[in-house]
CSV table of C-alpha atoms in Angstrom, one decimal:
chain,number,residue,atom,x,y,z
A,1,UNK,CA,2.8,10.4,-8.8
A,2,UNK,CA,3.2,6.8,-10.1
A,3,UNK,CA,0.2,4.5,-9.4
A,4,UNK,CA,1.7,1.5,-11.3
A,5,UNK,CA,-1.7,1.0,-13.0
A,6,UNK,CA,-4.0,2.3,-10.3
A,7,UNK,CA,-6.4,5.1,-10.6
A,8,UNK,CA,-5.4,8.7,-9.7
A,9,UNK,CA,-8.2,11.0,-8.6
A,10,UNK,CA,-8.3,14.7,-7.6
A,11,UNK,CA,-11.7,15.0,-6.1
A,12,UNK,CA,-11.3,18.6,-5.0
A,13,UNK,CA,-9.5,21.7,-6.2
A,14,UNK,CA,-5.8,21.5,-7.1
A,15,UNK,CA,-3.7,24.6,-7.3
A,16,UNK,CA,-0.1,25.8,-7.3
A,17,UNK,CA,1.6,28.2,-4.9
A,18,UNK,CA,3.5,30.4,-7.4
A,19,UNK,CA,2.0,30.8,-10.8
A,20,UNK,CA,3.4,28.6,-13.6
A,21,UNK,CA,6.0,27.1,-11.2
A,22,UNK,CA,5.1,23.8,-9.5
A,23,UNK,CA,5.2,20.9,-11.9
A,24,UNK,CA,2.9,17.8,-11.9
A,25,UNK,CA,3.9,14.5,-13.5
A,26,UNK,CA,1.5,11.6,-13.4
A,27,UNK,CA,2.1,8.0,-14.5
A,28,UNK,CA,-0.9,5.7,-14.2
A,29,UNK,CA,-0.2,2.9,-16.7
A,30,UNK,CA,-3.7,1.7,-17.7
A,31,UNK,CA,-5.3,3.4,-14.8
A,32,UNK,CA,-7.6,6.4,-15.1
A,33,UNK,CA,-6.8,9.9,-14.1
A,34,UNK,CA,-9.6,12.2,-13.1
A,35,UNK,CA,-9.7,15.9,-12.3
A,36,UNK,CA,-13.1,16.4,-10.8
A,37,UNK,CA,-12.7,20.0,-9.7
A,38,UNK,CA,-10.8,23.1,-10.8
A,39,UNK,CA,-7.1,22.9,-11.4
A,40,UNK,CA,-4.8,25.9,-11.3
A,41,UNK,CA,-6.6,28.7,-9.6
A,42,UNK,CA,-2.9,29.6,-9.3
A,43,UNK,CA,-1.6,28.0,-12.4
A,44,UNK,CA,0.5,24.9,-12.1
A,45,UNK,CA,3.8,24.7,-13.8
A,46,UNK,CA,4.3,22.1,-16.6
A,47,UNK,CA,1.7,19.3,-16.2
A,48,UNK,CA,2.6,16.0,-17.8
A,49,UNK,CA,0.7,12.7,-18.1
A,50,UNK,CA,3.2,10.0,-19.0
A,51,UNK,CA,0.7,7.1,-19.3
A,52,UNK,CA,-3.0,6.6,-18.5
A,53,UNK,CA,-6.2,4.9,-19.5
A,54,UNK,CA,-9.1,7.3,-19.5
A,55,UNK,CA,-8.3,10.9,-18.6
A,56,UNK,CA,-11.1,13.2,-17.4
A,57,UNK,CA,-10.9,17.0,-17.0
A,58,UNK,CA,-14.2,18.0,-15.6
A,59,UNK,CA,-13.6,21.7,-14.7
A,60,UNK,CA,-11.1,24.4,-15.6
A,61,UNK,CA,-7.5,23.4,-15.8
A,62,UNK,CA,-4.7,26.0,-15.9
A,63,UNK,CA,-1.0,25.1,-16.2
A,64,UNK,CA,2.1,26.5,-17.8
A,65,UNK,CA,1.8,23.7,-20.3
A,66,UNK,CA,-0.1,20.4,-20.7
A,67,UNK,CA,1.4,17.3,-22.2
A,68,UNK,CA,-0.1,13.8,-22.4
A,69,UNK,CA,2.4,11.4,-24.2
A,70,UNK,CA,0.3,8.2,-24.1
A,71,UNK,CA,-3.1,7.0,-23.3
A,72,UNK,CA,-5.0,3.7,-23.9
A,73,UNK,CA,-8.4,5.2,-23.4
A,74,UNK,CA,-10.3,8.4,-24.0
A,75,UNK,CA,-9.1,11.8,-22.9
A,76,UNK,CA,-12.1,14.1,-22.3
A,77,UNK,CA,-12.1,17.8,-21.7
A,78,UNK,CA,-15.5,18.2,-20.1
A,79,UNK,CA,-18.1,20.7,-21.0
A,80,UNK,CA,-17.9,22.3,-17.5
A,81,UNK,CA,-14.4,23.7,-17.9
A,82,UNK,CA,-11.6,24.2,-20.4
A,83,UNK,CA,-7.8,23.7,-20.7
A,84,UNK,CA,-5.4,26.6,-20.6
A,85,UNK,CA,-1.7,26.6,-21.2
A,86,UNK,CA,-0.5,29.9,-19.7
A,87,UNK,CA,3.0,30.0,-21.1
A,88,UNK,CA,3.5,26.9,-23.3
A,89,UNK,CA,1.9,24.2,-25.5
A,90,UNK,CA,-0.9,21.8,-25.2
A,91,UNK,CA,-0.1,18.3,-26.6
A,92,UNK,CA,-2.3,15.3,-26.1
A,93,UNK,CA,-1.8,11.8,-27.5
A,94,UNK,CA,-4.4,9.2,-26.6
A,95,UNK,CA,-6.5,6.5,-28.3
A,96,UNK,CA,-9.6,8.7,-28.4
A,97,UNK,CA,-10.0,12.5,-27.6
A,98,UNK,CA,-13.2,14.3,-26.9
A,99,UNK,CA,-13.0,18.1,-26.6
A,100,UNK,CA,-16.2,19.6,-25.1
A,101,UNK,CA,-14.7,22.9,-23.8
A,102,UNK,CA,-12.2,25.4,-25.1
A,103,UNK,CA,-8.4,25.0,-25.4
A,104,UNK,CA,-6.4,28.2,-24.9
A,105,UNK,CA,-2.7,28.5,-25.5
A,106,UNK,CA,-2.2,32.1,-26.4
A,107,UNK,CA,1.1,32.9,-24.7
A,108,UNK,CA,4.7,31.7,-25.4
A,109,UNK,CA,5.0,29.1,-28.1
A,110,UNK,CA,1.3,28.2,-27.7
A,111,UNK,CA,1.1,25.3,-30.1
A,112,UNK,CA,-1.8,22.8,-29.8
A,113,UNK,CA,-1.5,19.2,-31.0
A,114,UNK,CA,-4.3,16.7,-30.6
A,115,UNK,CA,-3.6,13.1,-31.8
A,116,UNK,CA,-6.2,10.5,-31.4
A,117,UNK,CA,-3.9,7.6,-32.3
A,118,UNK,CA,-6.3,4.7,-32.8
A,119,UNK,CA,-9.8,6.3,-32.7
A,120,UNK,CA,-11.6,9.5,-33.3
A,121,UNK,CA,-11.0,13.1,-32.4
A,122,UNK,CA,-14.3,14.8,-31.6
A,123,UNK,CA,-14.6,18.6,-31.1
A,124,UNK,CA,-17.9,20.0,-29.9
A,125,UNK,CA,-19.1,23.5,-30.8
A,126,UNK,CA,-17.9,24.7,-27.4
A,127,UNK,CA,-14.4,23.2,-28.0
A,128,UNK,CA,-12.9,26.3,-29.7
A,129,UNK,CA,-9.1,26.4,-29.9
A,130,UNK,CA,-7.2,29.6,-29.5
A,131,UNK,CA,-3.5,29.3,-30.0
A,132,UNK,CA,-0.3,31.5,-30.3
A,133,UNK,CA,1.3,28.6,-32.3
A,134,UNK,CA,0.4,26.0,-34.8
A,135,UNK,CA,-2.6,23.7,-34.4
A,136,UNK,CA,-2.3,20.1,-35.6
A,137,UNK,CA,-5.3,17.8,-35.4
A,138,UNK,CA,-5.3,14.1,-36.1
A,139,UNK,CA,-7.8,11.3,-35.7
A,140,UNK,CA,-7.0,7.7,-36.8
A,141,UNK,CA,-10.7,7.1,-37.6
A,142,UNK,CA,-11.5,10.7,-38.4
A,143,UNK,CA,-12.1,14.1,-37.0
A,144,UNK,CA,-15.6,15.4,-36.2
A,145,UNK,CA,-15.6,19.1,-35.4
A,146,UNK,CA,-17.9,22.0,-34.7
A,147,UNK,CA,-15.2,24.1,-33.0
A,148,UNK,CA,-13.6,27.2,-34.3
A,149,UNK,CA,-9.8,27.5,-34.5
A,150,UNK,CA,-7.8,30.8,-34.2
A,151,UNK,CA,-4.0,31.3,-34.4
A,152,UNK,CA,-1.7,34.3,-34.6
A,153,UNK,CA,-0.2,33.7,-38.1
A,154,UNK,CA,0.4,30.0,-37.5
A,155,UNK,CA,-0.7,26.9,-39.4
A,156,UNK,CA,-3.9,25.0,-38.9
A,157,UNK,CA,-3.7,21.4,-40.1
A,158,UNK,CA,-6.5,18.8,-40.3
A,159,UNK,CA,-4.4,15.7,-40.9
A,160,UNK,CA,-7.2,13.1,-41.1
A,161,UNK,CA,-10.6,12.7,-42.8
A,162,UNK,CA,-12.8,15.5,-41.4
A,163,UNK,CA,-16.5,15.9,-40.9
A,164,UNK,CA,-18.1,19.2,-40.0
A,165,UNK,CA,-20.8,18.7,-37.4
A,166,UNK,CA,-21.5,22.4,-36.9
A,167,UNK,CA,-20.5,25.7,-38.5
A,168,UNK,CA,-16.8,26.2,-38.3
A,169,UNK,CA,-14.6,29.3,-38.5
A,170,UNK,CA,-10.8,29.1,-39.0
A,171,UNK,CA,-8.6,32.2,-38.6
A,172,UNK,CA,-4.8,32.3,-38.8
A,173,UNK,CA,-4.8,36.1,-38.6
A,174,UNK,CA,-3.3,38.6,-41.0
A,175,UNK,CA,0.0,36.7,-41.3
A,176,UNK,CA,1.2,33.7,-43.3
A,177,UNK,CA,-0.5,30.8,-41.4
A,178,UNK,CA,-1.6,28.0,-43.8
A,179,UNK,CA,-4.9,26.1,-43.5
A,180,UNK,CA,-4.6,22.5,-44.7
A,181,UNK,CA,-7.1,19.7,-45.1
A,182,UNK,CA,-4.8,16.8,-45.9
A,183,UNK,CA,-7.6,14.3,-46.2
A,184,UNK,CA,-11.3,14.3,-47.1
A,185,UNK,CA,-13.7,17.0,-45.9
A,186,UNK,CA,-17.5,16.7,-45.6
A,187,UNK,CA,-20.5,17.7,-43.6
A,188,UNK,CA,-23.5,19.8,-44.4
A,189,UNK,CA,-22.3,22.8,-42.4
A,190,UNK,CA,-20.8,26.2,-43.3
A,191,UNK,CA,-17.0,26.8,-43.3
A,192,UNK,CA,-15.4,30.2,-43.1
A,193,UNK,CA,-11.6,30.6,-43.4
A,194,UNK,CA,-9.5,33.7,-42.9
A,195,UNK,CA,-5.8,32.9,-43.8
A,196,UNK,CA,-4.3,36.4,-44.2
A,197,UNK,CA,-1.4,35.9,-46.6
A,198,UNK,CA,-1.3,32.2,-45.8
A,199,UNK,CA,-2.3,29.4,-48.2
A,200,UNK,CA,-5.5,27.4,-48.1
A,201,UNK,CA,-5.0,23.8,-49.3
A,202,UNK,CA,-7.7,21.2,-49.9
A,203,UNK,CA,-5.6,18.1,-50.7
A,204,UNK,CA,-8.5,15.6,-51.1
A,205,UNK,CA,-12.1,15.5,-52.0
A,206,UNK,CA,-14.4,18.1,-50.4
A,207,UNK,CA,-18.1,17.4,-50.0
A,208,UNK,CA,-18.0,14.1,-51.9
A,209,UNK,CA,-20.2,12.2,-49.5
A,210,UNK,CA,-22.1,15.1,-48.0
A,211,UNK,CA,-21.8,18.6,-49.6
A,212,UNK,CA,-20.6,21.4,-47.4
A,213,UNK,CA,-22.8,24.3,-46.7
A,214,UNK,CA,-21.7,27.8,-47.7
A,215,UNK,CA,-17.9,28.1,-47.9
A,216,UNK,CA,-16.4,31.6,-47.4
A,217,UNK,CA,-12.7,32.4,-47.9
A,218,UNK,CA,-12.2,35.9,-46.5
A,219,UNK,CA,-8.5,36.2,-47.3
A,220,UNK,CA,-5.7,33.9,-48.5
A,221,UNK,CA,-2.5,33.7,-50.4
A,222,UNK,CA,-2.6,30.8,-52.8
A,223,UNK,CA,-5.8,28.6,-52.7
A,224,UNK,CA,-5.7,25.0,-54.1
A,225,UNK,CA,-8.4,22.5,-54.5
A,226,UNK,CA,-6.8,19.4,-55.8
A,227,UNK,CA,-9.8,17.2,-56.1
A,228,UNK,CA,-13.6,17.6,-56.5
A,229,UNK,CA,-15.1,20.3,-54.4
A,230,UNK,CA,-18.9,20.4,-53.6
A,231,UNK,CA,-20.6,22.9,-51.4
A,232,UNK,CA,-23.9,24.9,-51.3
A,233,UNK,CA,-21.9,27.9,-52.5
A,234,UNK,CA,-18.3,29.2,-52.6
A,235,UNK,CA,-17.2,32.8,-52.1
A,236,UNK,CA,-13.6,34.0,-52.0
A,237,UNK,CA,-13.6,37.7,-51.3
A,238,UNK,CA,-9.9,38.5,-51.4
A,239,UNK,CA,-6.6,36.9,-52.2
A,240,UNK,CA,-3.0,37.8,-52.8
A,241,UNK,CA,-2.0,34.7,-54.8
A,242,UNK,CA,-3.4,32.2,-57.3
A,243,UNK,CA,-6.6,30.2,-56.7
A,244,UNK,CA,-6.5,26.9,-58.6
A,245,UNK,CA,-9.3,24.4,-59.1
A,246,UNK,CA,-7.9,21.1,-60.5
A,247,UNK,CA,-11.2,19.2,-60.6
A,248,UNK,CA,-14.9,19.8,-60.7
A,249,UNK,CA,-16.2,22.6,-58.5
A,250,UNK,CA,-19.9,22.3,-57.8
A,251,UNK,CA,-22.3,24.8,-56.1
A,252,UNK,CA,-25.4,22.8,-55.1
A,253,UNK,CA,-27.8,25.7,-54.3
A,254,UNK,CA,-26.0,29.0,-54.7
A,255,UNK,CA,-23.3,31.0,-56.5
A,256,UNK,CA,-19.6,30.7,-57.1
A,257,UNK,CA,-17.7,34.0,-56.7
A,258,UNK,CA,-13.9,34.2,-56.6
A,259,UNK,CA,-11.9,37.4,-56.3
A,260,UNK,CA,-8.1,37.1,-56.1
A,261,UNK,CA,-4.9,38.1,-58.0
A,262,UNK,CA,-4.9,35.1,-60.3
A,263,UNK,CA,-7.2,32.2,-61.1
A,264,UNK,CA,-6.4,28.9,-62.8
A,265,UNK,CA,-9.5,26.9,-63.7
A,266,UNK,CA,-8.2,23.4,-64.7
A,267,UNK,CA,-11.5,21.6,-63.9
A,268,UNK,CA,-15.1,22.4,-64.7
A,269,UNK,CA,-17.6,24.5,-62.7
A,270,UNK,CA,-21.2,23.4,-62.2
A,271,UNK,CA,-23.7,25.8,-60.7
A,272,UNK,CA,-27.0,24.7,-62.1
A,273,UNK,CA,-29.3,25.0,-59.1
A,274,UNK,CA,-30.6,28.0,-57.2
A,275,UNK,CA,-29.3,31.4,-58.4
A,276,UNK,CA,-26.2,29.6,-59.9
A,277,UNK,CA,-24.2,32.7,-60.9
A,278,UNK,CA,-20.4,32.3,-61.6
A,279,UNK,CA,-18.1,35.3,-61.1
A,280,UNK,CA,-14.4,35.0,-61.5
A,281,UNK,CA,-12.4,38.2,-60.9
A,282,UNK,CA,-8.6,38.0,-61.2
A,283,UNK,CA,-8.3,41.7,-60.5
A,284,UNK,CA,-7.3,42.2,-56.9
A,285,UNK,CA,-4.6,44.8,-57.6
A,286,UNK,CA,-1.6,42.7,-58.6
A,287,UNK,CA,-0.9,43.5,-62.3
A,288,UNK,CA,1.9,40.9,-62.4
A,289,UNK,CA,-0.5,38.1,-61.7
A,290,UNK,CA,-1.3,35.3,-64.2
A,291,UNK,CA,-4.7,36.7,-64.9
A,292,UNK,CA,-7.6,34.3,-65.4
A,293,UNK,CA,-6.6,31.1,-67.2
A,294,UNK,CA,-9.3,28.6,-68.2
A,295,UNK,CA,-8.2,25.2,-69.4
A,296,UNK,CA,-10.0,23.1,-72.1
A,297,UNK,CA,-11.4,21.1,-69.2
A,298,UNK,CA,-12.6,24.2,-67.4
A,299,UNK,CA,-16.1,24.3,-68.9
A,300,UNK,CA,-18.6,26.4,-66.9
A,301,UNK,CA,-22.3,25.3,-66.7
A,302,UNK,CA,-24.3,27.9,-64.8
A,303,UNK,CA,-28.0,28.6,-64.0
A,304,UNK,CA,-27.2,32.3,-63.6
A,305,UNK,CA,-24.9,34.8,-65.2
A,306,UNK,CA,-21.2,34.2,-65.9
A,307,UNK,CA,-19.0,37.2,-65.4
A,308,UNK,CA,-15.2,37.0,-66.1
A,309,UNK,CA,-12.6,39.6,-65.3
A,310,UNK,CA,-8.7,39.7,-65.2
A,311,UNK,CA,-6.4,42.7,-64.9
A,312,UNK,CA,-3.8,41.0,-67.1
A,313,UNK,CA,-6.2,39.3,-69.4
A,314,UNK,CA,-8.3,36.2,-69.8
A,315,UNK,CA,-6.9,33.1,-71.6
A,316,UNK,CA,-9.6,30.5,-72.2
A,317,UNK,CA,-10.3,27.2,-73.9
A,318,UNK,CA,-13.4,26.4,-71.9
A,319,UNK,CA,-17.0,26.3,-73.0
A,320,UNK,CA,-19.7,28.2,-71.2
A,321,UNK,CA,-23.4,27.4,-70.9
A,322,UNK,CA,-26.1,29.4,-69.1
A,323,UNK,CA,-29.9,29.2,-68.9
A,324,UNK,CA,-30.9,32.4,-70.6
A,325,UNK,CA,-28.4,34.4,-68.5
A,326,UNK,CA,-25.6,36.8,-69.6
A,327,UNK,CA,-22.0,35.8,-70.4
A,328,UNK,CA,-19.6,38.7,-70.0
A,329,UNK,CA,-15.9,38.9,-70.7
A,330,UNK,CA,-14.9,42.2,-69.1
A,331,UNK,CA,-11.2,42.0,-70.0
A,332,UNK,CA,-8.9,41.4,-73.0
A,333,UNK,CA,-9.5,37.8,-74.0
A,334,UNK,CA,-7.3,35.3,-75.8
A,335,UNK,CA,-8.7,32.0,-77.1
A,336,UNK,CA,-6.2,29.1,-76.4
A,337,UNK,CA,-8.5,26.4,-77.8
A,338,UNK,CA,-11.9,26.0,-79.4
A,339,UNK,CA,-14.6,27.7,-77.4
A,340,UNK,CA,-18.4,27.3,-77.5
A,341,UNK,CA,-20.7,29.8,-75.7
A,342,UNK,CA,-24.4,29.0,-75.2
A,343,UNK,CA,-26.5,31.6,-73.3
A,344,UNK,CA,-29.9,30.2,-74.4
A,345,UNK,CA,-31.0,33.7,-75.2
A,346,UNK,CA,-28.9,35.6,-72.7
A,347,UNK,CA,-26.6,38.4,-73.8
A,348,UNK,CA,-23.0,37.7,-74.7
A,349,UNK,CA,-20.5,40.6,-74.3
A,350,UNK,CA,-16.8,41.0,-75.0
A,351,UNK,CA,-16.2,44.4,-73.3
């Protein structure tokens, strides 16, 4: 269908005859395209929007794949439905994208790409994405999200400045899918990430404007935080690689606890409010790991105890300060620079 700029409306249900077979191609120029009722009770084949102004999907939409290559308005997946690609990918490029219901692409290649080219990408709490392929999210003026994202061993990429507007869970499964925040990340909400053996990369500041809530890393390969990282608390419960903090890591109200094969602390840790304990455990079963390496810039300032462990040893040039709480070195320790320890009356142990 080509309206040469006119509006295209499907006011009632639209369906195919044979599942995943009959294709639909729409060219509306600057005209709107509206799906007011369910699409794909029998799934369409490949659905493609070549050009459009605003696009509205108000109910369920099932097709073999869904592609929008250009849009000069807002593409909205309405709260009353959801978008499902039954055998292929979902790819949307438009000026602005609002996702208010789930996107599912769990068969075939199953990649999901959302690109708000001139405006914002907004994902509501109901806008969870479940994909058999990689998920790439971009918003020219930022991403606001409260939606969870799940893949089957494939990458999840936030390519633009991202604000959490609700608690978010990201899960790439047990495989090697990498989770990347390529730009800033903020928002006073909790963030949970399960990356299996995949990496977790924070390439810009985290919580610089508004600190995150509790951050939980359930599994990962390498974890890198390249800039300042501020959250209510940070917990990494397992890892098969090296976790590296290159700048200041701050827990605003709670603890910092990291368990993984190796830990490189190149920036300082501040946990001076609430319980404020710091536990660094480079002892996750890989004896060939680098251990726990603390640079001269890696001072630890804690309101609770500080507990350090490494299967292959601790190398440290960082100072440690607590407020009458214990400082414990549980493993063989080598000083690589001048070190000052101040427990303000708390016990200091080299075990």
